[in-house]
């Protein structure tokens, strides 16, 4: 199944554009879990159990696992094993490199872990991104305009009268021959998001920055979605994972995810 078909199917089934970022930090999980043999895997298991009927995707930022060494590799696998087949999984490593090295990164993310999608850095250009474009069922979400303050350092620079992020988007369209590219656009720059969606009406958009980074939800929905009010993946990590630091953490995460889903659906009804 093509990535976009899988995404649309789960968004319709769960009536949800919510993605939970499993950026699990041992320093932030409830203290009682530290007595367990594998606290991070247990935390992820409980979050997934509590939310799997109300999300379209889970995104694992690989830094939180790679920092654990070999144990982290196992936890990624254990976590992915808990996620139902029909939910989209995103390996967020923001990778790319000269082709030879990028090919190894792509194999790790798509063939070892078997994520449905990866986040990919366009800075090194086409040959560095190409290894992520070879599998038509697996999507490369290219960083076009990121959510952080430093996005302005390079991404907003003007090249021949156009901001660099528009040039990057043009490239993404060229790289999309197998219909397996997506766009990462932060929710903290609504006007940029609006422009990107105007230029790119049909690609899936990954929209981080909601919650802890105070991205704007209304514009994320209004401009992040395609014309059907779909193909936007609205991602939040800390605001959901750490909604409570107590024994009720998974219920609190569910409540936070439900509130986000309902707020998103309210805006979908308003604009689509
Ligand atoms: P919270 O701020 O806790 O919701 O986490 C945001 C997550 O989204 C982290 O895993 C970031 O690495 C990721 N992210 C951004 O915050 N900004 C971006 O522009 C792109 C990403 C990403 O590619 O997911």
PDB file of C-alpha atoms and ligand atoms in Angstrom:
ATOM      1  CA  UNK A   1       0.000   0.000   0.000  1.00  0.00           C
ATOM      2  CA  UNK A   2       1.278   3.482  -0.851  1.00  0.00           C
ATOM      3  CA  UNK A   3       2.159   5.663   2.133  1.00  0.00           C
ATOM      4  CA  UNK A   4      -0.556   8.235   1.379  1.00  0.00           C
ATOM      5  CA  UNK A   5      -3.194   5.500   1.163  1.00  0.00           C
ATOM      6  CA  UNK A   6      -2.160   4.093   4.527  1.00  0.00           C
ATOM      7  CA  UNK A   7      -2.198   7.577   6.061  1.00  0.00           C
ATOM      8  CA  UNK A   8      -5.628   8.471   4.666  1.00  0.00           C
ATOM      9  CA  UNK A   9      -7.079   5.126   5.773  1.00  0.00           C
ATOM     10  CA  UNK A  10      -5.989   5.476   9.406  1.00  0.00           C
ATOM     11  CA  UNK A  11      -6.943   9.168   9.531  1.00  0.00           C
ATOM     12  CA  UNK A  12     -10.459   8.233   8.407  1.00  0.00           C
ATOM     13  CA  UNK A  13     -10.733   5.181  10.651  1.00  0.00           C
ATOM     14  CA  UNK A  14      -9.678   6.973  13.833  1.00  0.00           C
ATOM     15  CA  UNK A  15     -11.035  10.352  12.699  1.00  0.00           C
ATOM     16  CA  UNK A  16      -7.686  11.724  13.820  1.00  0.00           C
ATOM     17  CA  UNK A  17      -4.736  13.724  12.495  1.00  0.00           C
ATOM     18  CA  UNK A  18      -2.880  13.348  15.808  1.00  0.00           C
ATOM     19  CA  UNK A  19       0.649  11.967  15.895  1.00  0.00           C
ATOM     20  CA  UNK A  20       2.251  11.277  19.259  1.00  0.00           C
ATOM     21  CA  UNK A  21       5.983  11.841  19.344  1.00  0.00           C
ATOM     22  CA  UNK A  22       7.521   9.083  21.454  1.00  0.00           C
ATOM     23  CA  UNK A  23      10.487  11.198  22.555  1.00  0.00           C
ATOM     24  CA  UNK A  24      10.840   9.232  25.747  1.00  0.00           C
ATOM     25  CA  UNK A  25      13.308  10.667  28.214  1.00  0.00           C
ATOM     26  CA  UNK A  26      14.250   8.580  31.258  1.00  0.00           C
ATOM     27  CA  UNK A  27      14.552  11.825  33.253  1.00  0.00           C
ATOM     28  CA  UNK A  28      10.928  12.734  32.595  1.00  0.00           C
ATOM     29  CA  UNK A  29       9.001   9.502  32.947  1.00  0.00           C
ATOM     30  CA  UNK A  30       7.120   8.786  36.186  1.00  0.00           C
ATOM     31  CA  UNK A  31       9.446   7.732  38.997  1.00  0.00           C
ATOM     32  CA  UNK A  32       7.528   4.553  39.841  1.00  0.00           C
ATOM     33  CA  UNK A  33       8.453   3.128  36.407  1.00  0.00           C
ATOM     34  CA  UNK A  34      12.156   3.296  37.222  1.00  0.00           C
ATOM     35  CA  UNK A  35      11.724   0.145  39.305  1.00  0.00           C
ATOM     36  CA  UNK A  36      10.766  -1.798  36.161  1.00  0.00           C
ATOM     37  CA  UNK A  37      13.362  -3.816  34.228  1.00  0.00           C
ATOM     38  CA  UNK A  38      12.863  -1.744  31.057  1.00  0.00           C
ATOM     39  CA  UNK A  39      11.266   1.572  32.062  1.00  0.00           C
ATOM     40  CA  UNK A  40      11.329   3.265  28.649  1.00  0.00           C
ATOM     41  CA  UNK A  41       9.828   0.304  26.784  1.00  0.00           C
ATOM     42  CA  UNK A  42       7.202  -0.015  29.524  1.00  0.00           C
ATOM     43  CA  UNK A  43       6.381   3.708  29.326  1.00  0.00           C
ATOM     44  CA  UNK A  44       6.000   3.507  25.535  1.00  0.00           C
ATOM     45  CA  UNK A  45       3.880   0.358  25.840  1.00  0.00           C
ATOM     46  CA  UNK A  46       1.486   2.062  28.244  1.00  0.00           C
ATOM     47  CA  UNK A  47       1.256   5.237  26.121  1.00  0.00           C
ATOM     48  CA  UNK A  48       0.532   3.189  22.981  1.00  0.00           C
ATOM     49  CA  UNK A  49      -2.081   1.044  24.761  1.00  0.00           C
ATOM     50  CA  UNK A  50      -3.819   4.180  26.024  1.00  0.00           C
ATOM     51  CA  UNK A  51      -3.849   6.069  22.708  1.00  0.00           C
ATOM     52  CA  UNK A  52      -3.773   3.636  19.786  1.00  0.00           C
ATOM     53  CA  UNK A  53      -7.458   4.143  18.884  1.00  0.00           C
ATOM     54  CA  UNK A  54      -7.205   7.941  18.673  1.00  0.00           C
ATOM     55  CA  UNK A  55      -4.046   8.651  16.651  1.00  0.00           C
ATOM     56  CA  UNK A  56      -2.978   8.326  13.027  1.00  0.00           C
ATOM     57  CA  UNK A  57       0.766   8.059  13.725  1.00  0.00           C
ATOM     58  CA  UNK A  58       3.572   7.626  16.218  1.00  0.00           C
ATOM     59  CA  UNK A  59       6.882   9.354  15.620  1.00  0.00           C
ATOM     60  CA  UNK A  60      10.019   8.130  17.364  1.00  0.00           C
ATOM     61  CA  UNK A  61      12.785  10.699  17.537  1.00  0.00           C
ATOM     62  CA  UNK A  62      15.787   8.389  17.223  1.00  0.00           C
ATOM     63  CA  UNK A  63      18.061  10.558  19.407  1.00  0.00           C
ATOM     64  CA  UNK A  64      16.146   9.409  22.487  1.00  0.00           C
ATOM     65  CA  UNK A  65      16.973   5.781  21.648  1.00  0.00           C
ATOM     66  CA  UNK A  66      20.433   6.054  20.118  1.00  0.00           C
ATOM     67  CA  UNK A  67      21.684   7.732  23.289  1.00  0.00           C
ATOM     68  CA  UNK A  68      20.963   4.435  25.086  1.00  0.00           C
ATOM     69  CA  UNK A  69      23.309   2.449  22.848  1.00  0.00           C
ATOM     70  CA  UNK A  70      22.435  -1.144  22.036  1.00  0.00           C
ATOM     71  CA  UNK A  71      19.528  -1.089  24.515  1.00  0.00           C
ATOM     72  CA  UNK A  72      17.978   1.775  22.541  1.00  0.00           C
ATOM     73  CA  UNK A  73      18.000  -0.282  19.336  1.00  0.00           C
ATOM     74  CA  UNK A  74      16.051  -3.026  21.139  1.00  0.00           C
ATOM     75  CA  UNK A  75      13.592  -0.534  22.610  1.00  0.00           C
ATOM     76  CA  UNK A  76      12.821   0.894  19.161  1.00  0.00           C
ATOM     77  CA  UNK A  77      11.978  -2.639  17.995  1.00  0.00           C
ATOM     78  CA  UNK A  78       9.948  -3.432  21.124  1.00  0.00           C
ATOM     79  CA  UNK A  79       8.031  -0.174  20.730  1.00  0.00           C
ATOM     80  CA  UNK A  80       7.330  -0.690  17.020  1.00  0.00           C
ATOM     81  CA  UNK A  81       6.094  -4.218  17.785  1.00  0.00           C
ATOM     82  CA  UNK A  82       3.412  -2.690  20.038  1.00  0.00           C
ATOM     83  CA  UNK A  83       2.061  -0.337  17.386  1.00  0.00           C
ATOM     84  CA  UNK A  84      -0.857  -1.771  15.364  1.00  0.00           C
ATOM     85  CA  UNK A  85      -0.005  -2.443  11.704  1.00  0.00           C
ATOM     86  CA  UNK A  86      -2.482   0.136  10.343  1.00  0.00           C
ATOM     87  CA  UNK A  87      -0.985   3.084  12.260  1.00  0.00           C
ATOM     88  CA  UNK A  88       1.739   5.105  10.524  1.00  0.00           C
ATOM     89  CA  UNK A  89       5.201   5.010  12.114  1.00  0.00           C
ATOM     90  CA  UNK A  90       7.787   7.731  11.531  1.00  0.00           C
ATOM     91  CA  UNK A  91      11.512   7.345  12.271  1.00  0.00           C
ATOM     92  CA  UNK A  92      12.631  10.888  13.010  1.00  0.00           C
ATOM     93  CA  UNK A  93      16.404  11.000  12.523  1.00  0.00           C
ATOM     94  CA  UNK A  94      16.618  13.983  10.123  1.00  0.00           C
ATOM     95  CA  UNK A  95      19.205  12.012   8.148  1.00  0.00           C
ATOM     96  CA  UNK A  96      21.044  12.379   4.836  1.00  0.00           C
ATOM     97  CA  UNK A  97      24.669  12.015   3.741  1.00  0.00           C
ATOM     98  CA  UNK A  98      26.724  11.244   0.651  1.00  0.00           C
ATOM     99  CA  UNK A  99      24.885   8.473  -1.170  1.00  0.00           C
ATOM    100  CA  UNK A 100      27.000   5.630   0.117  1.00  0.00           C
ATOM    101  CA  UNK A 101      26.377   6.581   3.750  1.00  0.00           C
ATOM    102  CA  UNK A 102      22.785   7.707   3.288  1.00  0.00           C
ATOM    103  CA  UNK A 103      22.036   4.279   1.852  1.00  0.00           C
ATOM    104  CA  UNK A 104      23.034   2.770   5.244  1.00  0.00           C
ATOM    105  CA  UNK A 105      20.831   5.211   7.133  1.00  0.00           C
ATOM    106  CA  UNK A 106      17.896   4.423   4.845  1.00  0.00           C
ATOM    107  CA  UNK A 107      18.409   0.677   5.332  1.00  0.00           C
ATOM    108  CA  UNK A 108      18.435   1.048   9.108  1.00  0.00           C
ATOM    109  CA  UNK A 109      15.234   3.090   9.178  1.00  0.00           C
ATOM    110  CA  UNK A 110      13.266   1.339   6.424  1.00  0.00           C
ATOM    111  CA  UNK A 111      14.555  -2.254   6.459  1.00  0.00           C
ATOM    112  CA  UNK A 112      15.785  -2.928   9.989  1.00  0.00           C
ATOM    113  CA  UNK A 113      13.250  -0.864  11.943  1.00  0.00           C
ATOM    114  CA  UNK A 114      10.693  -0.931   9.061  1.00  0.00           C
ATOM    115  CA  UNK A 115       9.296   2.533   9.757  1.00  0.00           C
ATOM    116  CA  UNK A 116       6.678   3.763   7.274  1.00  0.00           C
ATOM    117  CA  UNK A 117       8.442   7.116   6.995  1.00  0.00           C
ATOM    118  CA  UNK A 118      11.673   8.915   7.811  1.00  0.00           C
ATOM    119  CA  UNK A 119      12.531  12.565   8.310  1.00  0.00           C
ATOM    120  CA  UNK A 120      15.249  13.658   5.896  1.00  0.00           C
ATOM    121  CA  UNK A 121      17.525  16.698   5.774  1.00  0.00           C
ATOM    122  CA  UNK A 122      17.755  18.288   2.269  1.00  0.00           C
ATOM    123  CA  UNK A 123      20.878  20.356   2.892  1.00  0.00           C
ATOM    124  CA  UNK A 124      23.256  17.974   1.087  1.00  0.00           C
ATOM    125  CA  UNK A 125      21.016  17.746  -1.969  1.00  0.00           C
ATOM    126  CA  UNK A 126      19.598  15.079  -4.245  1.00  0.00           C
ATOM    127  CA  UNK A 127      22.186  12.287  -4.016  1.00  0.00           C
ATOM    128  CA  UNK A 128      22.041  12.486  -0.208  1.00  0.00           C
ATOM    129  CA  UNK A 129      18.257  12.151  -0.172  1.00  0.00           C
ATOM    130  CA  UNK A 130      17.896   9.610  -2.991  1.00  0.00           C
ATOM    131  CA  UNK A 131      18.439   6.446  -0.898  1.00  0.00           C
ATOM    132  CA  UNK A 132      15.331   7.433   1.085  1.00  0.00           C
ATOM    133  CA  UNK A 133      13.209   7.659  -2.086  1.00  0.00           C
ATOM    134  CA  UNK A 134      13.639   4.155  -3.410  1.00  0.00           C
ATOM    135  CA  UNK A 135      10.806   2.367  -1.622  1.00  0.00           C
ATOM    136  CA  UNK A 136       7.424   3.494  -2.864  1.00  0.00           C
ATOM    137  CA  UNK A 137       5.509   2.381   0.241  1.00  0.00           C
ATOM    138  CA  UNK A 138       7.834   4.312   2.563  1.00  0.00           C
ATOM    139  CA  UNK A 139       7.830   8.086   2.737  1.00  0.00           C
ATOM    140  CA  UNK A 140      10.654  10.622   3.045  1.00  0.00           C
ATOM    141  CA  UNK A 141       9.485  13.674   4.974  1.00  0.00           C
ATOM    142  CA  UNK A 142      11.891  16.389   3.886  1.00  0.00           C
ATOM    143  CA  UNK A 143      12.658  19.279   6.267  1.00  0.00           C
ATOM    144  CA  UNK A 144      11.335  22.268   4.319  1.00  0.00           C
ATOM    145  CA  UNK A 145      10.604  24.843   7.035  1.00  0.00           C
ATOM    146  CA  UNK A 146      11.321  23.741  10.584  1.00  0.00           C
ATOM    147  CA  UNK A 147       9.665  24.898  13.807  1.00  0.00           C
ATOM    148  CA  UNK A 148      12.709  26.220  15.668  1.00  0.00           C
ATOM    149  CA  UNK A 149      14.054  29.763  15.981  1.00  0.00           C
ATOM    150  CA  UNK A 150      17.209  28.841  14.047  1.00  0.00           C
ATOM    151  CA  UNK A 151      15.056  28.019  11.002  1.00  0.00           C
ATOM    152  CA  UNK A 152      15.554  31.677  10.065  1.00  0.00           C
ATOM    153  CA  UNK A 153      19.356  31.314   9.875  1.00  0.00           C
ATOM    154  CA  UNK A 154      19.203  29.554   6.500  1.00  0.00           C
ATOM    155  CA  UNK A 155      15.693  28.513   5.532  1.00  0.00           C
ATOM    156  CA  UNK A 156      14.335  32.070   5.265  1.00  0.00           C
ATOM    157  CA  UNK A 157      17.281  33.413   3.214  1.00  0.00           C
ATOM    158  CA  UNK A 158      16.219  34.669  -0.187  1.00  0.00           C
ATOM    159  CA  UNK A 159      17.673  33.061  -3.299  1.00  0.00           C
ATOM    160  CA  UNK A 160      16.796  34.815  -6.588  1.00  0.00           C
ATOM    161  CA  UNK A 161      13.955  36.586  -4.805  1.00  0.00           C
ATOM    162  CA  UNK A 162      12.451  33.487  -3.209  1.00  0.00           C
ATOM    163  CA  UNK A 163      12.904  32.117   0.303  1.00  0.00           C
ATOM    164  CA  UNK A 164      15.104  29.051   0.415  1.00  0.00           C
ATOM    165  CA  UNK A 165      12.249  26.943   1.814  1.00  0.00           C
ATOM    166  CA  UNK A 166      10.336  27.490  -1.449  1.00  0.00           C
ATOM    167  CA  UNK A 167      13.356  26.295  -3.425  1.00  0.00           C
ATOM    168  CA  UNK A 168      13.567  23.230  -1.210  1.00  0.00           C
ATOM    169  CA  UNK A 169       9.883  22.553  -1.812  1.00  0.00           C
ATOM    170  CA  UNK A 170      10.436  22.744  -5.587  1.00  0.00           C
ATOM    171  CA  UNK A 171      13.150  20.109  -5.201  1.00  0.00           C
ATOM    172  CA  UNK A 172      10.847  17.915  -3.135  1.00  0.00           C
ATOM    173  CA  UNK A 173       8.354  17.987  -6.012  1.00  0.00           C
ATOM    174  CA  UNK A 174      11.117  16.855  -8.379  1.00  0.00           C
ATOM    175  CA  UNK A 175      12.133  14.087  -5.958  1.00  0.00           C
ATOM    176  CA  UNK A 176       8.547  12.845  -5.729  1.00  0.00           C
ATOM    177  CA  UNK A 177       8.591  10.636  -8.853  1.00  0.00           C
ATOM    178  CA  UNK A 178       7.521   7.592  -6.804  1.00  0.00           C
ATOM    179  CA  UNK A 179       4.876   9.619  -4.896  1.00  0.00           C
ATOM    180  CA  UNK A 180       6.655   8.966  -1.625  1.00  0.00           C
ATOM    181  CA  UNK A 181       7.763  12.417  -0.478  1.00  0.00           C
ATOM    182  CA  UNK A 182       6.316  14.516   2.299  1.00  0.00           C
ATOM    183  CA  UNK A 183       7.001  17.950   3.746  1.00  0.00           C
ATOM    184  CA  UNK A 184       8.042  18.860   7.285  1.00  0.00           C
ATOM    185  CA  UNK A 185       6.657  22.291   8.122  1.00  0.00           C
ATOM    186  CA  UNK A 186       6.703  23.707  11.635  1.00  0.00           C
ATOM    187  CA  UNK A 187       3.455  25.025  13.101  1.00  0.00           C
ATOM    188  CA  UNK A 188       5.275  27.991  14.634  1.00  0.00           C
ATOM    189  CA  UNK A 189       5.413  29.939  11.325  1.00  0.00           C
ATOM    190  CA  UNK A 190       1.781  29.976  10.087  1.00  0.00           C
ATOM    191  CA  UNK A 191       2.384  32.269   7.103  1.00  0.00           C
ATOM    192  CA  UNK A 192       5.148  30.017   5.840  1.00  0.00           C
ATOM    193  CA  UNK A 193       2.919  26.986   6.265  1.00  0.00           C
ATOM    194  CA  UNK A 194       0.122  28.701   4.334  1.00  0.00           C
ATOM    195  CA  UNK A 195       2.491  29.443   1.429  1.00  0.00           C
ATOM    196  CA  UNK A 196       3.890  25.904   1.402  1.00  0.00           C
ATOM    197  CA  UNK A 197       0.413  24.370   1.238  1.00  0.00           C
ATOM    198  CA  UNK A 198      -0.529  26.753  -1.587  1.00  0.00           C
ATOM    199  CA  UNK A 199       2.490  25.537  -3.545  1.00  0.00           C
ATOM    200  CA  UNK A 200       2.049  21.910  -2.594  1.00  0.00           C
ATOM    201  CA  UNK A 201      -1.636  20.981  -2.446  1.00  0.00           C
ATOM    202  CA  UNK A 202      -1.333  17.196  -2.432  1.00  0.00           C
ATOM    203  CA  UNK A 203       1.756  16.096  -0.483  1.00  0.00           C
ATOM    204  CA  UNK A 204       1.447  14.839   3.099  1.00  0.00           C
ATOM    205  CA  UNK A 205       2.631  17.422   5.649  1.00  0.00           C
ATOM    206  CA  UNK A 206       4.265  16.531   8.972  1.00  0.00           C
ATOM    207  CA  UNK A 207       3.515  19.389  11.352  1.00  0.00           C
ATOM    208  CA  UNK A 208       5.540  19.472  14.582  1.00  0.00           C
ATOM    209  CA  UNK A 209       5.637  22.241  17.185  1.00  0.00           C
ATOM    210  CA  UNK A 210       2.178  21.911  18.743  1.00  0.00           C
ATOM    211  CA  UNK A 211       2.233  21.915  22.555  1.00  0.00           C
ATOM    212  CA  UNK A 212       5.616  22.567  24.159  1.00  0.00           C
ATOM    213  CA  UNK A 213       6.811  24.823  21.285  1.00  0.00           C
ATOM    214  CA  UNK A 214       3.481  26.689  21.214  1.00  0.00           C
ATOM    215  CA  UNK A 215       2.762  26.254  17.514  1.00  0.00           C
ATOM    216  CA  UNK A 216      -0.592  27.576  16.300  1.00  0.00           C
ATOM    217  CA  UNK A 217      -3.135  24.774  16.034  1.00  0.00           C
ATOM    218  CA  UNK A 218      -5.842  26.601  14.063  1.00  0.00           C
ATOM    219  CA  UNK A 219      -3.475  27.562  11.244  1.00  0.00           C
ATOM    220  CA  UNK A 220      -1.833  24.121  11.383  1.00  0.00           C
ATOM    221  CA  UNK A 221      -5.198  22.584  10.531  1.00  0.00           C
ATOM    222  CA  UNK A 222      -6.361  25.295   8.140  1.00  0.00           C
ATOM    223  CA  UNK A 223      -3.155  25.416   6.093  1.00  0.00           C
ATOM    224  CA  UNK A 224      -1.553  22.072   6.886  1.00  0.00           C
ATOM    225  CA  UNK A 225      -4.365  19.877   5.525  1.00  0.00           C
ATOM    226  CA  UNK A 226      -5.016  19.044   1.873  1.00  0.00           C
ATOM    227  CA  UNK A 227      -8.333  20.086   0.276  1.00  0.00           C
ATOM    228  CA  UNK A 228     -10.123  17.170   1.982  1.00  0.00           C
ATOM    229  CA  UNK A 229      -8.995  18.182   5.468  1.00  0.00           C
ATOM    230  CA  UNK A 230      -6.526  15.261   5.514  1.00  0.00           C
ATOM    231  CA  UNK A 231      -2.852  14.398   4.865  1.00  0.00           C
ATOM    232  CA  UNK A 232      -1.687  16.589   7.740  1.00  0.00           C
ATOM    233  CA  UNK A 233       0.072  14.790  10.588  1.00  0.00           C
ATOM    234  CA  UNK A 234      -0.069  17.047  13.614  1.00  0.00           C
ATOM    235  CA  UNK A 235       2.618  15.955  16.030  1.00  0.00           C
ATOM    236  CA  UNK A 236       3.105  16.639  19.730  1.00  0.00           C
ATOM    237  CA  UNK A 237       5.529  14.904  22.069  1.00  0.00           C
ATOM    238  CA  UNK A 238       6.166  16.402  25.525  1.00  0.00           C
ATOM    239  CA  UNK A 239       2.704  17.930  25.976  1.00  0.00           C
ATOM    240  CA  UNK A 240       1.154  14.462  25.648  1.00  0.00           C
ATOM    241  CA  UNK A 241       3.816  12.129  27.065  1.00  0.00           C
ATOM    242  CA  UNK A 242       4.346  14.101  30.252  1.00  0.00           C
ATOM    243  CA  UNK A 243       0.806  15.362  30.850  1.00  0.00           C
ATOM    244  CA  UNK A 244       1.146  13.701  34.279  1.00  0.00           C
ATOM    245  CA  UNK A 245       4.232  12.483  36.114  1.00  0.00           C
ATOM    246  CA  UNK A 246       2.158  10.202  38.320  1.00  0.00           C
ATOM    247  CA  UNK A 247       0.720   6.695  38.161  1.00  0.00           C
ATOM    248  CA  UNK A 248      -2.123   8.066  36.002  1.00  0.00           C
ATOM    249  CA  UNK A 249       0.310   9.155  33.255  1.00  0.00           C
ATOM    250  CA  UNK A 250      -1.231   7.039  30.491  1.00  0.00           C
ATOM    251  CA  UNK A 251      -4.780   8.237  31.247  1.00  0.00           C
ATOM    252  CA  UNK A 252      -3.499  11.808  31.271  1.00  0.00           C
ATOM    253  CA  UNK A 253      -1.741  11.215  27.933  1.00  0.00           C
ATOM    254  CA  UNK A 254      -4.984   9.845  26.501  1.00  0.00           C
ATOM    255  CA  UNK A 255      -6.905  12.902  27.732  1.00  0.00           C
ATOM    256  CA  UNK A 256      -4.295  15.243  26.228  1.00  0.00           C
ATOM    257  CA  UNK A 257      -4.373  13.373  22.896  1.00  0.00           C
ATOM    258  CA  UNK A 258      -8.196  13.367  22.884  1.00  0.00           C
ATOM    259  CA  UNK A 259      -8.326  17.116  23.549  1.00  0.00           C
ATOM    260  CA  UNK A 260      -5.888  17.668  20.705  1.00  0.00           C
ATOM    261  CA  UNK A 261      -7.885  15.431  18.373  1.00  0.00           C
ATOM    262  CA  UNK A 262     -11.132  17.212  19.254  1.00  0.00           C
ATOM    263  CA  UNK A 263      -9.608  20.664  18.802  1.00  0.00           C
ATOM    264  CA  UNK A 264      -8.208  19.616  15.410  1.00  0.00           C
ATOM    265  CA  UNK A 265     -11.562  18.169  14.343  1.00  0.00           C
ATOM    266  CA  UNK A 266     -13.331  21.349  15.412  1.00  0.00           C
ATOM    267  CA  UNK A 267     -11.104  23.333  13.019  1.00  0.00           C
ATOM    268  CA  UNK A 268     -11.503  20.692  10.279  1.00  0.00           C
ATOM    269  CA  UNK A 269     -15.262  21.176  10.466  1.00  0.00           C
ATOM    270  CA  UNK A 270     -14.808  24.932  10.363  1.00  0.00           C
ATOM    271  CA  UNK A 271     -12.547  24.997   7.300  1.00  0.00           C
ATOM    272  CA  UNK A 272     -13.334  21.840   5.244  1.00  0.00           C
TER     273      UNK A 272
HETATM  274  P1  LIG B   1       7.711  18.543  21.270  1.00  0.00           P
HETATM  275  O1  LIG B   1       8.148  19.953  21.155  1.00  0.00           O
HETATM  276  O2  LIG B   1       7.983  17.929  22.608  1.00  0.00           O
HETATM  277  O3  LIG B   1       6.290  18.335  20.814  1.00  0.00           O
HETATM  278  O4  LIG B   1       8.643  17.689  20.260  1.00  0.00           O
HETATM  279  C1  LIG B   1       8.786  18.043  18.929  1.00  0.00           C
HETATM  280  C2  LIG B   1       9.340  16.876  18.131  1.00  0.00           C
HETATM  281  O5  LIG B   1       9.230  17.184  16.739  1.00  0.00           O
HETATM  282  C3  LIG B   1      10.801  16.566  18.390  1.00  0.00           C
HETATM  283  O6  LIG B   1      11.026  15.178  18.175  1.00  0.00           O
HETATM  284  C4  LIG B   1      11.516  17.364  17.313  1.00  0.00           C
HETATM  285  O7  LIG B   1      12.761  16.804  16.962  1.00  0.00           O
HETATM  286  C5  LIG B   1      10.526  17.242  16.149  1.00  0.00           C
HETATM  287  N1  LIG B   1      10.559  18.353  15.179  1.00  0.00           N
HETATM  288  C6  LIG B   1      10.468  19.660  15.610  1.00  0.00           C
HETATM  289  O8  LIG B   1      10.288  19.943  16.797  1.00  0.00           O
HETATM  290  N2  LIG B   1      10.579  20.672  14.697  1.00  0.00           N
HETATM  291  C7  LIG B   1      10.727  20.447  13.365  1.00  0.00           C
HETATM  292  O9  LIG B   1      10.777  21.390  12.596  1.00  0.00           O
HETATM  293  C8  LIG B   1      10.812  19.133  12.908  1.00  0.00           C
HETATM  294  C9  LIG B   1      10.647  18.091  13.808  1.00  0.00           C
HETATM  295  C10 LIG B   1      10.478  16.753  13.232  1.00  0.00           C
HETATM  296  O10 LIG B   1      11.029  16.517  12.139  1.00  0.00           O
HETATM  297  O11 LIG B   1       9.728  15.942  13.740  1.00  0.00           O
END
